[in-house]
């Protein structure tokens, strides 16, 4: 009798994943500038979706206010580079640290709320963030500001090098986020989190501190979301309160991605991101019809496949590309 | 014998309804205590108070000499209390083995091979090994009850609390369950067992208490208790096998 945590599908996924990753790292040598921009955006959305999925799909924390951390991270990038004189790369890390620090008091406040009230609370919190940053005249107040040219130039010599660097940063954060989520969910704390997802009463009776587990997830998610936010606005080079704290861009689309792909799985956000960008790139010229199609797709998936596209695949083929669980393998001889 | 659990004047009411009324009780190290009483008498409430799922309005709980009245359910579990639920509460989306692993890692604080080995041993003992890779949500009632026991055992408890674990089982299933619980008791674990299947209960426990309307109305040697007039009145129609 032995216990294993891998599968042959997962071993194949590692090989295929490594090949894709190498090809993506090499993109600056084979892709055009527009393609790299699109890929960069895909990676940042992938990171946001994986983080939202960790919170909503595993910790049961359905937040519609993650734009608070995206916007906060973006503004911290601007503030730390312009007023702090920090290099942009250091400022991105700084945005993560500050994101964690700000997440602590926010969590203490909104963790008093449950279910739908929690969701509304997170949204109100994001609006508070937006209103506060709209008051900071040093950062352009309500109309926003641009990242000064010398700070942009300080990143790398020449435009191609800067584009490549910002592409690699986006790819890097997506890989870091997915790896972090995977390793966390495989760890002892991740096992506790999955237990909480299934049954809070039993989890508490088996020694799991529910509040603390959720709190850690919320703070870490806040930190990483702030870093993604900093990267988003490093690409955009311009920030304003409405763009930074947009519920549509940073939460509604992200929820769409996770729900379509399959909430509560690591694979789901990856599939969902690909579907979302495929739809956007083919339909966005249609204007408002594009949003209606998105809504329609969301409704159909929720009715026909409540566990998302990956949920369908997994139910049919018992497939896990990121194996989190345990399998007991019984030897023939000691079966009876 | 030092006592492992001391309940002192535990009282709990929901509005006008008193579900625990000045409950006091001592459990010795290694003792097996049975609890009986009619439906709605407050037996499960007593479990919820002991394990910390509910907070009492008055009274105190000492576990291994320490006052645990204000500790959370999770802390009490890590201190060595484990329970099974009357209505099974599986982690439905996880396999039987993973359910066991939750208890071994979170409650018993084990990791890696040590946790896996404990889970495999307990699954063998509770006869769930052939379901190790089955999702807990798809188990039959008997196997859900076995899973409750499995998880409680994987928590490596000093005090094991069983809530109607034999209810709804067939005679044969009940016999194998009693055998397992006797083994656990023999290994030195203290047990509190709520059960309506009285013959199964008194074949294991050293002492029996009777609860009605949240009050303890009898406490003593199982067979003597079952013969007392008060219990006969409550349990009119329930025969005991000697």
Coordinates of C-alpha atoms in Angstrom, one line a residue:
Chain A
X1 CA 0.0 0.0 0.0
X2 CA 1.4 3.4 -0.9
X3 CA 0.2 6.9 -1.4
X4 CA 0.9 9.0 -4.4
X5 CA 0.3 12.7 -5.3
X6 CA 1.0 12.6 -9.0
X7 CA -0.6 11.1 -12.0
X8 CA 0.5 10.3 -15.6
X9 CA -1.7 13.2 -16.9
X10 CA 0.1 15.5 -14.6
X11 CA 3.5 14.3 -15.8
X12 CA 2.5 15.0 -19.4
X13 CA 1.2 18.4 -18.4
X14 CA 4.5 19.2 -16.8
X15 CA 6.3 18.4 -20.1
X16 CA 3.8 20.3 -22.3
X17 CA 3.7 23.2 -19.9
X18 CA 7.5 23.5 -19.8
X19 CA 7.6 23.6 -23.6
X20 CA 4.9 26.3 -23.8
X21 CA 6.6 28.3 -21.1
X22 CA 9.9 28.2 -23.0
X23 CA 8.2 29.3 -26.2
X24 CA 6.5 32.2 -24.2
X25 CA 9.7 33.3 -22.6
X26 CA 11.2 33.5 -26.1
X27 CA 8.3 35.6 -27.4
X28 CA 10.3 38.8 -27.8
X29 CA 12.3 37.0 -30.5
X30 CA 9.3 35.7 -32.5
X31 CA 6.3 37.8 -31.7
X32 CA 5.4 41.3 -32.9
X33 CA 4.9 44.2 -30.5
X34 CA 1.1 44.1 -30.7
X35 CA 1.1 40.3 -30.1
X36 CA 3.3 40.7 -27.1
X37 CA 1.1 43.4 -25.6
X38 CA -1.9 41.1 -26.0
X39 CA 0.0 38.2 -24.4
X40 CA 1.1 40.5 -21.6
X41 CA -2.5 41.4 -21.0
X42 CA -3.6 37.8 -21.0
X43 CA -0.9 36.9 -18.4
X44 CA -2.1 39.7 -16.1
X45 CA -5.7 38.6 -16.4
X46 CA -4.7 35.1 -15.8
X47 CA -3.0 36.2 -12.6
X48 CA -6.0 38.2 -11.4
X49 CA -8.3 35.3 -12.2
X50 CA -6.2 32.7 -10.4
X51 CA -6.1 34.9 -7.3
X52 CA -9.9 35.6 -7.4
X53 CA -10.4 31.9 -7.8
X54 CA -8.3 31.1 -4.7
X55 CA -10.4 33.5 -2.7
X56 CA -13.9 32.7 -4.0
X57 CA -13.5 29.1 -5.2
X58 CA -11.5 27.8 -2.2
X59 CA -11.8 30.2 0.7
X60 CA -15.5 31.1 0.0
X61 CA -14.6 34.8 0.0
X62 CA -16.7 36.1 -2.9
X63 CA -15.2 39.6 -3.3
X64 CA -16.5 42.0 -5.9
X65 CA -14.0 44.6 -4.7
X66 CA -10.6 43.3 -5.9
X67 CA -10.3 46.4 -8.0
X68 CA -9.4 48.1 -4.7
X69 CA -6.0 46.2 -4.8
X70 CA -5.5 46.5 -8.5
X71 CA -5.9 50.3 -8.3
X72 CA -4.0 50.5 -5.0
X73 CA -1.1 48.7 -6.5
X74 CA -1.1 50.9 -9.6
X75 CA -1.1 54.1 -7.5
X76 CA 1.6 52.7 -5.3
X77 CA 3.8 52.1 -8.4
X78 CA 3.3 55.8 -9.3
X79 CA 3.8 57.1 -5.8
X80 CA 6.9 55.0 -5.0
X81 CA 8.6 55.9 -8.3
X82 CA 7.6 59.6 -8.5
X83 CA 7.9 60.6 -4.8
X84 CA 10.0 57.7 -3.4
X85 CA 12.5 57.8 -6.3
X86 CA 12.5 54.0 -6.3
X87 CA 13.2 52.1 -9.6
X88 CA 10.0 50.6 -11.1
X89 CA 10.9 47.0 -10.3
X90 CA 11.5 47.8 -6.6
X91 CA 8.3 49.8 -6.6
X92 CA 6.3 46.7 -7.9
X93 CA 7.6 44.7 -5.0
X94 CA 6.9 47.6 -2.7
X95 CA 3.3 47.7 -4.0
X96 CA 2.9 44.1 -2.9
X97 CA 4.2 44.7 0.6
X98 CA 1.9 47.8 1.0
X99 CA -1.0 45.8 -0.5
X100 CA -0.5 43.2 2.3
X101 CA -0.3 45.9 4.9
X102 CA -3.5 47.6 3.7
X103 CA -5.3 44.3 3.4
X104 CA -5.0 43.7 7.2
X105 CA -7.2 46.5 8.4
X106 CA -9.6 45.9 5.5
X107 CA -9.9 42.3 6.4
X108 CA -10.5 43.0 10.1
X109 CA -13.4 45.2 9.0
X110 CA -15.1 43.2 6.3
X111 CA -14.6 39.8 7.9
X112 CA -17.4 40.8 10.2
X113 CA -19.7 40.4 7.2
X114 CA -20.9 37.1 5.7
X115 CA -22.0 35.9 2.2
X116 CA -23.7 38.6 0.2
X117 CA -23.0 41.2 2.8
X118 CA -19.3 40.4 2.5
X119 CA -19.5 40.9 -1.3
X120 CA -21.2 44.2 -0.9
X121 CA -18.7 45.2 1.8
X122 CA -15.8 44.6 -0.5
X123 CA -17.3 46.7 -3.3
X124 CA -18.0 49.6 -0.9
X125 CA -14.4 49.3 0.3
X126 CA -13.2 49.6 -3.3
X127 CA -15.3 52.7 -3.8
X128 CA -13.7 54.2 -0.6
X129 CA -10.3 53.5 -2.1
X130 CA -11.3 55.2 -5.4
X131 CA -12.7 58.3 -3.6
X132 CA -9.6 58.6 -1.4
X133 CA -7.2 58.4 -4.4
X134 CA -9.3 60.9 -6.3
X135 CA -8.5 63.4 -3.4
X136 CA -4.8 63.1 -3.8
X137 CA -3.9 66.1 -5.9
X138 CA -0.2 65.1 -6.0
X139 CA -1.3 62.1 -8.1
X140 CA -3.5 64.1 -10.3
X141 CA -6.7 63.9 -8.3
X142 CA -9.8 62.9 -10.2
X143 CA -8.2 63.3 -13.6
X144 CA -5.1 61.1 -12.9
X145 CA -1.5 61.3 -14.0
X146 CA 1.1 59.8 -16.3
X147 CA 4.3 58.0 -15.4
X148 CA 7.2 60.5 -16.1
X149 CA 9.3 59.7 -19.2
X150 CA 12.6 59.5 -17.3
X151 CA 11.1 56.8 -14.9
X152 CA 9.9 54.8 -17.9
X153 CA 13.4 55.2 -19.6
X154 CA 15.1 54.1 -16.4
X155 CA 13.7 50.6 -16.8
X156 CA 15.7 49.6 -19.9
X157 CA 17.6 51.0 -22.8
X158 CA 15.4 51.4 -25.9
X159 CA 11.7 50.7 -26.6
X160 CA 12.1 47.1 -27.6
X161 CA 14.0 46.2 -24.4
X162 CA 11.3 48.0 -22.3
X163 CA 8.5 46.1 -24.1
X164 CA 10.3 42.8 -23.6
X165 CA 10.9 43.5 -19.9
X166 CA 7.3 44.5 -19.3
X167 CA 6.2 41.3 -21.2
X168 CA 8.5 39.1 -19.1
X169 CA 7.3 40.7 -15.9
X170 CA 3.7 39.9 -16.8
X171 CA 4.6 36.4 -17.7
X172 CA 6.6 36.1 -14.5
X173 CA 3.8 37.3 -12.2
X174 CA 1.4 34.8 -13.9
X175 CA 3.8 31.9 -13.4
X176 CA 4.5 33.0 -9.8
X177 CA 0.8 33.3 -9.0
X178 CA -0.2 29.9 -10.4
X179 CA 2.8 28.2 -8.8
X180 CA 2.0 29.9 -5.5
X181 CA -1.6 28.9 -5.6
X182 CA -0.6 25.3 -6.6
X183 CA 2.0 24.9 -3.9
X184 CA -0.3 26.5 -1.3
X185 CA -3.2 24.2 -2.1
X186 CA -0.9 21.2 -1.9
X187 CA 0.4 22.3 1.5
X188 CA -1.0 21.6 5.0
X189 CA -2.7 25.0 5.0
X190 CA -4.1 24.3 1.5
X191 CA -5.6 21.0 2.7
X192 CA -7.3 23.0 5.5
X193 CA -8.6 25.5 3.0
X194 CA -10.1 22.8 0.9
X195 CA -11.8 21.3 4.0
X196 CA -13.3 24.7 4.8
X197 CA -14.6 24.9 1.2
X198 CA -16.5 21.6 1.7
X199 CA -17.7 21.9 5.3
X200 CA -17.0 24.6 7.8
X201 CA -18.6 22.8 10.8
X202 CA -16.5 19.7 10.3
X203 CA -13.4 21.7 9.6
X204 CA -13.6 23.6 12.9
X205 CA -14.2 20.4 14.7
X206 CA -11.0 18.9 13.2
X207 CA -8.7 21.7 14.5
X208 CA -8.8 24.1 11.6
X209 CA -8.8 27.8 12.5
X210 CA -11.3 29.0 9.9
X211 CA -10.9 32.8 10.5
X212 CA -7.1 32.6 10.4
X213 CA -7.0 30.5 7.3
X214 CA -9.3 32.9 5.4
X215 CA -7.4 35.9 6.7
X216 CA -4.1 34.6 5.4
X217 CA -5.6 33.9 2.0
X218 CA -7.2 37.4 1.9
X219 CA -4.0 39.2 2.8
X220 CA -1.7 37.2 0.4
X221 CA -4.3 37.7 -2.4
X222 CA -4.3 41.4 -1.7
X223 CA -0.6 41.6 -1.9
X224 CA -0.3 39.7 -5.1
X225 CA -3.3 41.6 -6.7
X226 CA -1.6 44.8 -5.8
X227 CA 1.6 43.6 -7.6
X228 CA -0.5 42.7 -10.7
X229 CA -2.1 46.2 -10.5
X230 CA 1.3 47.8 -10.5
X231 CA 2.3 45.8 -13.6
X232 CA -1.0 46.7 -15.3
X233 CA -0.4 50.4 -14.9
X234 CA 3.3 50.0 -15.7
X235 CA 2.1 48.8 -19.1
X236 CA -0.6 51.5 -19.4
X237 CA 1.8 54.3 -18.2
X238 CA -1.2 56.4 -17.2
X239 CA -3.5 56.1 -14.1
X240 CA -6.8 57.7 -13.1
X241 CA -9.2 56.7 -10.3
X242 CA -11.9 55.5 -12.7
X243 CA -9.5 53.3 -14.7
X244 CA -7.7 52.1 -11.5
X245 CA -10.7 51.1 -9.5
X246 CA -12.9 49.9 -12.4
X247 CA -15.3 47.2 -11.2
X248 CA -15.9 46.1 -14.8
X249 CA -12.3 45.7 -15.9
X250 CA -10.8 44.2 -12.7
X251 CA -13.6 42.2 -11.2
X252 CA -16.5 41.6 -13.5
X253 CA -14.4 40.2 -16.3
X254 CA -12.3 38.3 -13.8
X255 CA -15.4 36.7 -12.4
X256 CA -16.6 35.8 -15.9
X257 CA -13.2 34.1 -16.6
X258 CA -13.3 32.0 -13.4
X259 CA -17.0 31.0 -13.7
X260 CA -16.6 30.1 -17.4
X261 CA -13.4 28.1 -16.9
X262 CA -14.4 26.4 -13.7
X263 CA -14.4 27.8 -10.2
X264 CA -12.5 25.9 -7.5
X265 CA -9.9 24.4 -9.9
X266 CA -6.5 25.7 -10.8
X267 CA -7.1 24.8 -14.5
X268 CA -10.4 26.7 -14.7
X269 CA -9.0 30.3 -14.7
X270 CA -6.4 29.2 -17.4
X271 CA -9.2 27.9 -19.7
X272 CA -11.4 30.8 -18.8
X273 CA -8.8 33.4 -19.7
X274 CA -8.2 31.8 -23.1
X275 CA -12.0 31.7 -23.8
X276 CA -12.4 35.3 -22.7
X277 CA -9.6 36.7 -24.9
X278 CA -10.7 34.5 -27.8
X279 CA -14.2 36.1 -27.5
X280 CA -12.8 39.6 -27.0
X281 CA -10.4 39.5 -30.0
X282 CA -13.1 38.2 -32.4
X283 CA -16.1 40.2 -31.2
X284 CA -14.8 43.4 -29.7
X285 CA -15.3 45.3 -33.0
X286 CA -19.1 44.7 -32.6
X287 CA -19.3 47.2 -29.7
X288 CA -22.0 46.6 -27.2
X289 CA -23.0 43.3 -28.9
X290 CA -19.7 41.9 -27.6
X291 CA -20.8 42.5 -24.0
X292 CA -24.2 40.9 -24.7
X293 CA -22.4 37.8 -26.1
X294 CA -20.3 37.6 -23.0
X295 CA -23.4 37.7 -20.9
X296 CA -25.1 35.1 -23.0
X297 CA -22.1 32.8 -22.8
X298 CA -22.0 33.2 -19.0
X299 CA -25.7 32.4 -18.6
X300 CA -25.4 29.3 -20.9
X301 CA -22.3 28.0 -19.0
X302 CA -23.9 28.6 -15.6
X303 CA -27.1 26.7 -16.7
X304 CA -25.5 23.8 -18.6
X305 CA -22.2 23.5 -16.8
X306 CA -22.3 25.1 -13.4
X307 CA -18.7 23.9 -12.7
X308 CA -17.4 25.5 -15.8
X309 CA -15.6 24.1 -18.8
X310 CA -13.0 22.4 -16.8
X311 CA -15.6 20.9 -14.5
X312 CA -17.1 19.2 -17.5
X313 CA -13.7 17.9 -18.6
X314 CA -12.9 16.7 -15.2
X315 CA -16.2 14.9 -14.7
X316 CA -15.8 13.1 -18.0
X317 CA -12.1 12.2 -18.0
X318 CA -11.2 12.3 -14.3
X319 CA -8.3 14.6 -15.4
X320 CA -6.2 16.8 -13.1
X321 CA -3.3 18.7 -14.6
X322 CA -2.4 20.2 -11.3
X323 CA -2.8 17.2 -8.9
X324 CA -3.7 18.5 -5.4
X325 CA -5.1 15.3 -3.9
X326 CA -3.9 12.0 -2.7
X327 CA -4.3 8.5 -4.3
X328 CA -4.0 5.3 -2.4
X329 CA -2.5 2.6 -4.5
X330 CA -3.3 -0.9 -3.2
X331 CA -1.0 -3.7 -4.1
X332 CA -2.9 -6.7 -5.6
X333 CA -1.6 -9.0 -2.8
X334 CA -2.9 -7.0 0.1
X335 CA -6.2 -6.1 -1.4
X336 CA -8.0 -8.9 0.4
Chain B
X1 CA -7.4 8.2 38.5
X2 CA -7.1 11.8 37.4
X3 CA -10.2 13.1 35.5
X4 CA -9.8 14.0 31.8
X5 CA -13.0 16.0 31.6
X6 CA -14.9 18.0 34.2
X7 CA -18.2 19.7 33.5
X8 CA -19.3 22.2 36.1
X9 CA -22.8 23.5 36.1
X10 CA -23.1 23.8 32.3
X11 CA -26.2 25.8 31.3
X12 CA -27.4 26.7 27.9
X13 CA -30.7 28.1 26.7
X14 CA -32.1 29.3 23.4
X15 CA -34.6 32.0 24.4
X16 CA -37.1 30.4 26.8
X17 CA -35.9 26.8 26.0
X18 CA -33.3 25.4 28.3
X19 CA -31.3 22.7 26.5
X20 CA -28.6 22.2 29.2
X21 CA -29.6 22.8 32.8
X22 CA -26.8 22.9 35.4
X23 CA -25.0 19.8 33.9
X24 CA -22.1 18.5 36.0
X25 CA -20.1 15.4 35.2
X26 CA -16.6 14.0 35.7
X27 CA -14.9 11.6 33.3
X28 CA -11.9 9.6 34.4
X29 CA -8.9 9.0 32.3
X30 CA -9.5 6.0 30.1
X31 CA -13.2 5.7 31.1
X32 CA -16.0 5.0 28.6
X33 CA -19.2 6.9 29.4
X34 CA -22.5 6.3 27.8
X35 CA -25.2 9.0 27.4
X36 CA -28.9 8.1 26.9
X37 CA -32.1 10.1 26.9
X38 CA -35.1 10.7 24.8
X39 CA -35.0 12.7 21.6
X40 CA -34.5 16.4 22.2
X41 CA -33.2 15.8 25.7
X42 CA -30.1 17.8 25.1
X43 CA -27.5 15.1 24.4
X44 CA -26.1 16.6 21.3
X45 CA -26.2 20.0 22.8
X46 CA -24.0 18.6 25.6
X47 CA -21.5 17.5 22.9
X48 CA -21.7 20.8 21.2
X49 CA -20.9 22.5 24.5
X50 CA -18.0 20.2 25.4
X51 CA -16.4 20.5 21.9
X52 CA -16.9 24.2 21.7
X53 CA -19.4 24.3 18.8
X54 CA -21.7 26.1 21.2
X55 CA -20.8 28.5 24.1
X56 CA -22.5 27.9 27.4
X57 CA -24.5 30.7 29.2
X58 CA -23.0 29.5 32.5
X59 CA -20.6 26.8 33.8
X60 CA -17.2 25.7 33.0
X61 CA -15.4 22.8 31.1
X62 CA -12.0 21.5 32.2
X63 CA -10.1 19.2 29.9
X64 CA -7.0 17.5 31.2
X65 CA -7.0 19.9 34.1
X66 CA -7.2 23.0 31.9
X67 CA -10.1 25.4 31.7
X68 CA -11.2 25.2 28.0
X69 CA -14.5 27.0 28.4
X70 CA -13.4 30.0 26.3
X71 CA -11.4 28.1 23.7
X72 CA -12.6 27.6 20.1
X73 CA -13.7 24.2 18.8
X74 CA -10.5 24.1 16.7
X75 CA -8.2 24.7 19.8
X76 CA -10.1 22.0 21.8
X77 CA -9.7 19.5 19.0
X78 CA -5.9 20.2 18.8
X79 CA -5.8 19.7 22.6
X80 CA -7.1 16.2 22.1
X81 CA -10.9 16.1 21.7
X82 CA -12.4 14.5 18.6
X83 CA -16.0 13.9 17.8
X84 CA -18.2 12.3 15.2
X85 CA -21.4 14.0 14.1
X86 CA -24.8 12.5 14.4
X87 CA -25.6 13.7 10.9
X88 CA -22.4 12.9 9.1
X89 CA -20.5 15.9 7.9
X90 CA -18.1 14.7 5.3
X91 CA -15.8 16.9 3.1
X92 CA -17.9 15.8 0.1
X93 CA -15.5 17.0 -2.6
X94 CA -12.5 15.2 -1.2
X95 CA -11.8 11.4 -1.1
X96 CA -12.1 9.3 2.0
X97 CA -8.3 9.2 2.3
X98 CA -8.1 13.0 2.0
X99 CA -10.9 13.4 4.7
X100 CA -8.7 11.3 7.0
X101 CA -5.6 13.4 6.1
X102 CA -7.4 16.5 7.2
X103 CA -7.7 15.1 10.7
X104 CA -4.2 13.7 10.7
X105 CA -2.5 17.0 9.6
X106 CA -4.7 19.6 11.2
X107 CA -5.9 18.0 14.4
X108 CA -3.1 15.5 15.2
X109 CA -0.4 17.9 13.7
X110 CA 1.3 15.2 11.7
X111 CA 2.8 15.6 8.3
X112 CA 4.2 13.7 5.3
X113 CA 4.7 9.9 5.7
X114 CA 3.7 9.9 9.4
X115 CA 0.2 11.3 8.5
X116 CA -0.2 9.0 5.6
X117 CA 0.7 5.9 7.6
X118 CA -1.7 6.8 10.4
X119 CA -4.5 7.3 7.9
X120 CA -3.9 4.0 6.2
X121 CA -3.8 2.2 9.5
X122 CA -7.1 3.8 10.7
X123 CA -8.8 3.1 7.4
X124 CA -7.8 -0.5 7.8
X125 CA -9.2 -0.6 11.3
X126 CA -12.5 1.1 10.3
X127 CA -12.9 -1.2 7.2
X128 CA -12.9 1.7 4.7
X129 CA -9.7 0.9 2.9
X130 CA -11.5 -0.2 -0.3
X131 CA -13.1 3.2 -0.5
X132 CA -9.9 5.2 0.1
X133 CA -10.1 6.9 -3.3
X134 CA -13.9 7.4 -3.4
X135 CA -15.3 10.9 -3.0
X136 CA -16.9 11.2 0.4
X137 CA -20.0 12.7 -1.0
X138 CA -20.8 9.4 -2.8
X139 CA -20.7 7.1 0.3
X140 CA -23.5 5.1 1.7
X141 CA -24.8 5.8 5.3
X142 CA -22.8 3.1 6.9
X143 CA -19.6 4.3 5.2
X144 CA -20.4 7.9 6.1
X145 CA -20.6 6.8 9.7
X146 CA -17.3 4.9 9.3
X147 CA -15.8 8.0 7.9
X148 CA -16.9 10.0 10.9
X149 CA -15.2 7.5 13.1
X150 CA -12.1 7.4 10.8
X151 CA -11.7 11.1 10.9
X152 CA -12.1 11.3 14.7
X153 CA -9.5 8.5 15.1
X154 CA -7.0 10.2 12.7
X155 CA -7.1 13.2 15.0
X156 CA -5.4 10.9 17.6
X157 CA -7.8 11.9 20.4
X158 CA -7.4 11.5 24.1
X159 CA -11.1 11.9 24.4
X160 CA -13.3 10.4 21.6
X161 CA -16.9 11.6 21.4
X162 CA -19.3 9.5 19.4
X163 CA -22.8 10.9 18.6
X164 CA -25.2 8.1 17.6
X165 CA -22.7 6.3 15.5
X166 CA -24.6 3.0 15.5
X167 CA -28.0 4.5 14.6
X168 CA -29.4 3.1 11.4
X169 CA -26.9 0.3 11.1
X170 CA -27.9 -3.4 10.6
X171 CA -27.1 -5.9 13.4
X172 CA -24.0 -7.2 11.7
X173 CA -22.7 -3.7 11.0
X174 CA -23.4 -2.8 14.6
X175 CA -21.4 -5.8 15.9
X176 CA -18.3 -4.8 13.8
X177 CA -18.6 -1.2 15.0
X178 CA -18.8 -2.3 18.6
X179 CA -15.7 -4.4 18.1
X180 CA -13.8 -1.4 16.7
X181 CA -14.9 0.9 19.6
X182 CA -13.9 -1.7 22.1
X183 CA -10.4 -1.9 20.5
X184 CA -10.1 1.9 20.7
X185 CA -11.2 1.9 24.4
X186 CA -8.7 -0.9 25.2
X187 CA -5.9 1.3 23.7
X188 CA -6.6 3.8 26.6
X189 CA -8.7 6.4 24.8
X190 CA -11.4 8.0 27.0
X191 CA -14.8 7.8 25.3
X192 CA -18.2 9.5 25.6
X193 CA -20.8 7.8 23.5
X194 CA -24.4 9.0 22.9
X195 CA -26.5 6.2 21.6
X196 CA -30.1 5.0 21.2
X197 CA -29.0 1.5 20.4
X198 CA -28.7 0.7 24.1
X199 CA -27.5 -2.9 23.9
X200 CA -24.5 -1.8 21.8
X201 CA -23.8 1.0 24.2
X202 CA -23.9 -1.0 27.4
X203 CA -21.6 -3.7 25.9
X204 CA -18.9 -1.1 25.8
X205 CA -19.3 1.6 28.5
X206 CA -18.2 1.5 32.1
X207 CA -20.8 4.1 33.3
X208 CA -24.0 5.5 32.0
X209 CA -25.7 8.8 32.5
X210 CA -29.3 9.7 31.6
X211 CA -30.3 13.1 30.4
X212 CA -33.8 14.5 30.1
X213 CA -34.9 18.1 29.5
X214 CA -31.2 19.2 29.7
X215 CA -30.8 17.8 33.2
X216 CA -28.8 14.8 34.4
X217 CA -31.4 12.5 36.0
X218 CA -29.3 9.4 36.6
X219 CA -25.6 8.5 36.8
X220 CA -24.0 5.1 37.5
X221 CA -23.3 1.5 36.6
X222 CA -25.0 0.8 33.2
X223 CA -27.1 -2.2 34.1
X224 CA -28.3 -0.8 37.4
X225 CA -29.2 2.5 35.6
X226 CA -31.2 0.7 32.9
X227 CA -33.2 -1.1 35.6
X228 CA -34.0 2.1 37.6
X229 CA -37.6 3.3 37.7
X230 CA -36.9 6.7 36.1
X231 CA -35.2 5.2 33.1
X232 CA -37.8 2.5 32.7
X233 CA -40.4 5.3 32.5
X234 CA -38.5 7.3 29.9
X235 CA -37.5 4.2 27.9
X236 CA -40.9 2.5 28.3
X237 CA -40.9 -0.2 25.6
X238 CA -37.1 -0.4 25.1
X239 CA -35.8 -3.8 26.2
X240 CA -32.2 -4.4 27.2
X241 CA -30.3 -7.5 26.3
X242 CA -28.3 -8.9 29.2

